[in-house]
Amino acid sequence: EADRLRRSLATFKRMGTIGSFRDRFVSGMLARSYDADFAARCFAQIEGFGSYGFPESHAASFARLVYISAWLKCHNQAVFTCALLNSQPMGFYAPAQLVRDARDHGVEVRAISVNHSQWDCTLETRPDGGLALRLGFRQIKGLREEDAAWIVAARGNGYPDVESLWRRAGVHPDTLERLAEADAFAALNLTRRDALWAAKALKAPAPLPLFGPDGEGGMEPTVTLPQMTLGQEVIEDYLSLRLSLRAHPMELLRPRLPESLAHNQLGQAKGRVTVTGLVITRQRPGTASGVIFLTLEDETGTANVIVWKQVYEAFRKAVIAGRLVRVTGRIQRDGPTTHLIAERVEDVSPLLATLARPVIIDANDGRADASNRPVGSSVTPSAHHPRAQAKKLFPSRDFH
């Protein structure tokens, strides 16, 4: 009897047979002392599953979501991207790829700012009436939502400097460091290093009277910090935000990879080519007989790479662990879609470590008598091997 009910679920719309089970189902539950309302609701759930649990219904539900999503992406790209960023972690693509795609489609993406950002990413009106996307504090690694709420609540007409934010919002100096590392004080005309220096100085104990504002030696000499290179800025962006609005790492490494074709040129390429890019996704479907699909990204776009089982076995470590890989193979086209059939896969992740050499800012507890110490980035990756650093900086999304 239960098996007949199961079979009727798949055909009840066409055959109308599921209704014949209702009285038998409900009366059976009543005979076993179940409440009538509960029995009716149980059968309604079974009917509901019949409406959704089979391919026709699945396809219709999915098609509706796809249509709505495609319409939003086409006509309201800023709104679409903002919603996806605020729903992370989810989906196939990480925030870096979502932001990249939005910018490629004409969306102005504005950096995190202590004077403008909310916890969530938000939309701001541009002078031309369009919408710009403002990144939210949620993108900053290690920043708590509670601290972001205090920063927003105490902001008023804006913060003029790091110390005013500390005093008005009442957040811990560690929070100020997270903001400085994310370059969130740029709107205050503070560089990342200047803001971090100011934040670290707030950890110092209160000065002794002799060295206070009214005593001798109370003025700390002006410190000029070394300017960060573009590569260092990009690395710091990825460490703190896992994305950068300044440049793509491949744009900086391109001169060192002259043999690698830009991904936006693959559509016209023929024969055997070499490409290099960050691995943003790995897919290894169980039904694909050991085939692995890689999506690589460079400063021009993405490349789809197919790694057959025998190639995977030959270059297993690079395929599985590489964050920046160089692939040589042959072009294959299927209509408008271009794939690269891999013949050789090399892990060139150590190149990423050459973009910057992070060192620690040491403000010596904020005391001016040691203010001439070397100053660099605030973040030292916990993993020191170049490949391990690349894994920390540029994680991929892997699906098995």
Coordinates of C-alpha atoms in Angstrom, one line a residue, residues 39-192:
A39 CA -3.1 13.5 10.1
A40 CA -4.4 16.0 7.4
R41 CA -1.2 18.1 7.6
C42 CA 1.0 14.9 7.2
F43 CA -0.9 14.0 4.0
A44 CA -0.6 17.6 2.8
Q45 CA 3.2 17.3 3.1
I46 CA 3.2 14.2 1.1
E47 CA 1.2 15.9 -1.6
G48 CA 3.5 18.9 -1.5
F49 CA 6.5 16.6 -2.1
G50 CA 4.7 15.2 -5.1
S51 CA 4.5 18.7 -6.5
Y52 CA 8.2 19.4 -6.1
G53 CA 10.1 16.1 -5.8
F54 CA 10.3 15.1 -9.5
P55 CA 12.1 16.4 -12.5
E56 CA 9.3 18.4 -14.1
S57 CA 8.7 20.4 -11.0
H58 CA 12.4 20.8 -10.2
A59 CA 13.1 22.1 -13.7
A60 CA 10.3 24.6 -13.5
S61 CA 11.4 25.9 -10.1
F62 CA 15.0 26.2 -11.2
A63 CA 14.1 27.8 -14.4
R64 CA 12.2 30.5 -12.6
L65 CA 15.2 31.3 -10.3
V66 CA 17.6 31.3 -13.3
Y67 CA 15.4 33.7 -15.2
I68 CA 15.0 36.1 -12.3
S69 CA 18.8 36.0 -11.6
A70 CA 19.7 36.5 -15.2
W71 CA 17.3 39.5 -15.5
L72 CA 18.8 41.1 -12.4
K73 CA 22.3 40.6 -13.6
C74 CA 21.5 42.0 -17.0
H75 CA 19.5 45.1 -15.9
N76 CA 20.7 45.7 -12.3
Q77 CA 24.2 44.3 -12.0
A78 CA 25.1 46.4 -9.0
V79 CA 22.0 45.2 -7.1
F80 CA 22.7 41.6 -8.1
T81 CA 26.3 41.7 -7.0
C82 CA 25.6 43.4 -3.8
A83 CA 23.1 40.7 -2.8
L84 CA 25.5 37.9 -3.7
L85 CA 28.3 39.5 -1.6
N86 CA 26.0 39.9 1.4
S87 CA 25.0 36.2 1.1
Q88 CA 28.5 34.8 1.3
P89 CA 29.8 32.2 1.8
M90 CA 27.7 30.6 -1.0
G91 CA 27.8 29.8 -4.7
F92 CA 30.4 28.9 -7.3
Y93 CA 32.4 32.1 -7.3
A94 CA 34.2 33.9 -4.4
P95 CA 33.8 37.6 -3.7
A96 CA 36.9 38.5 -5.8
Q97 CA 35.4 37.0 -8.9
L98 CA 32.0 38.6 -8.2
V99 CA 33.6 42.0 -7.8
R100 CA 35.7 41.5 -10.9
D101 CA 32.7 40.5 -13.0
A102 CA 30.7 43.5 -11.8
R103 CA 33.5 45.9 -12.7
D104 CA 33.9 44.3 -16.1
H105 CA 30.2 45.1 -16.7
G106 CA 30.5 48.8 -15.8
V107 CA 29.7 48.8 -12.1
E108 CA 31.7 51.2 -10.0
V109 CA 32.9 49.3 -6.9
R110 CA 34.0 51.6 -4.0
A111 CA 36.5 50.6 -1.4
I112 CA 35.7 50.0 2.3
S113 CA 35.8 53.2 4.2
V114 CA 35.4 53.9 8.0
N115 CA 33.3 57.0 7.0
H116 CA 31.0 55.4 4.4
S117 CA 30.8 51.6 4.8
Q118 CA 28.1 49.6 6.7
W119 CA 28.5 46.0 7.8
D120 CA 26.8 44.7 4.6
C121 CA 27.8 45.9 1.1
T122 CA 25.5 48.8 0.1
L123 CA 24.4 50.8 -2.9
E124 CA 25.3 54.4 -3.3
T125 CA 23.9 56.9 -5.8
R126 CA 26.4 58.2 -8.4
P127 CA 26.3 61.8 -9.7
D128 CA 24.8 60.5 -13.0
G129 CA 22.0 58.8 -11.1
G130 CA 23.4 55.3 -11.5
L131 CA 24.3 53.0 -8.6
A132 CA 27.7 52.3 -7.2
L133 CA 28.6 49.3 -5.0
R134 CA 30.2 50.1 -1.6
L135 CA 32.1 47.2 -0.1
G136 CA 31.0 46.5 3.5
F137 CA 33.0 45.8 6.7
R138 CA 31.9 42.1 6.3
Q139 CA 34.7 41.7 3.7
I140 CA 37.4 42.4 6.3
K141 CA 38.9 39.2 7.7
G142 CA 38.7 39.0 11.4
L143 CA 36.4 42.0 12.0
R144 CA 33.4 41.4 14.2
E145 CA 29.9 42.5 13.2
E146 CA 29.4 43.9 16.7
D147 CA 32.5 46.2 16.3
A148 CA 31.3 47.3 12.9
A149 CA 27.9 48.3 14.4
W150 CA 29.7 50.5 17.0
I151 CA 31.8 52.1 14.3
V152 CA 28.7 53.0 12.3
A153 CA 26.6 54.1 15.3
A154 CA 29.3 56.5 16.5
R155 CA 30.3 57.8 13.1
G156 CA 28.1 60.9 12.9
N157 CA 29.6 63.3 10.3
G158 CA 32.7 61.1 10.0
Y159 CA 36.0 60.3 11.8
P160 CA 38.9 62.7 11.2
D161 CA 41.6 60.3 12.3
V162 CA 42.3 56.9 13.8
E163 CA 42.3 58.1 17.5
S164 CA 38.8 59.7 17.1
L165 CA 37.3 56.4 15.9
W166 CA 38.9 54.6 18.8
R167 CA 37.6 57.1 21.4
R168 CA 34.1 57.5 19.9
A169 CA 33.4 53.9 18.9
G170 CA 35.2 52.4 21.9
V171 CA 36.6 49.5 19.9
H172 CA 39.7 47.6 20.8
P173 CA 43.0 48.7 19.1
D174 CA 43.1 45.3 17.4
T175 CA 40.0 46.3 15.6
L176 CA 41.7 49.4 14.4
E177 CA 44.5 47.3 13.1
R178 CA 42.1 45.2 11.1
L179 CA 40.7 48.3 9.6
A180 CA 44.1 49.7 8.8
E181 CA 45.2 46.4 7.2
A182 CA 42.1 46.7 5.0
D183 CA 43.1 50.3 4.0
A184 CA 39.7 51.5 5.4
F185 CA 41.3 54.8 6.5
A186 CA 42.2 55.8 2.9
A187 CA 39.3 58.4 2.9
L188 CA 41.1 60.2 5.7
N189 CA 44.2 60.6 3.5
L190 CA 46.0 58.0 5.5
T191 CA 48.1 55.3 3.8
R192 CA 47.8 51.7 5.0

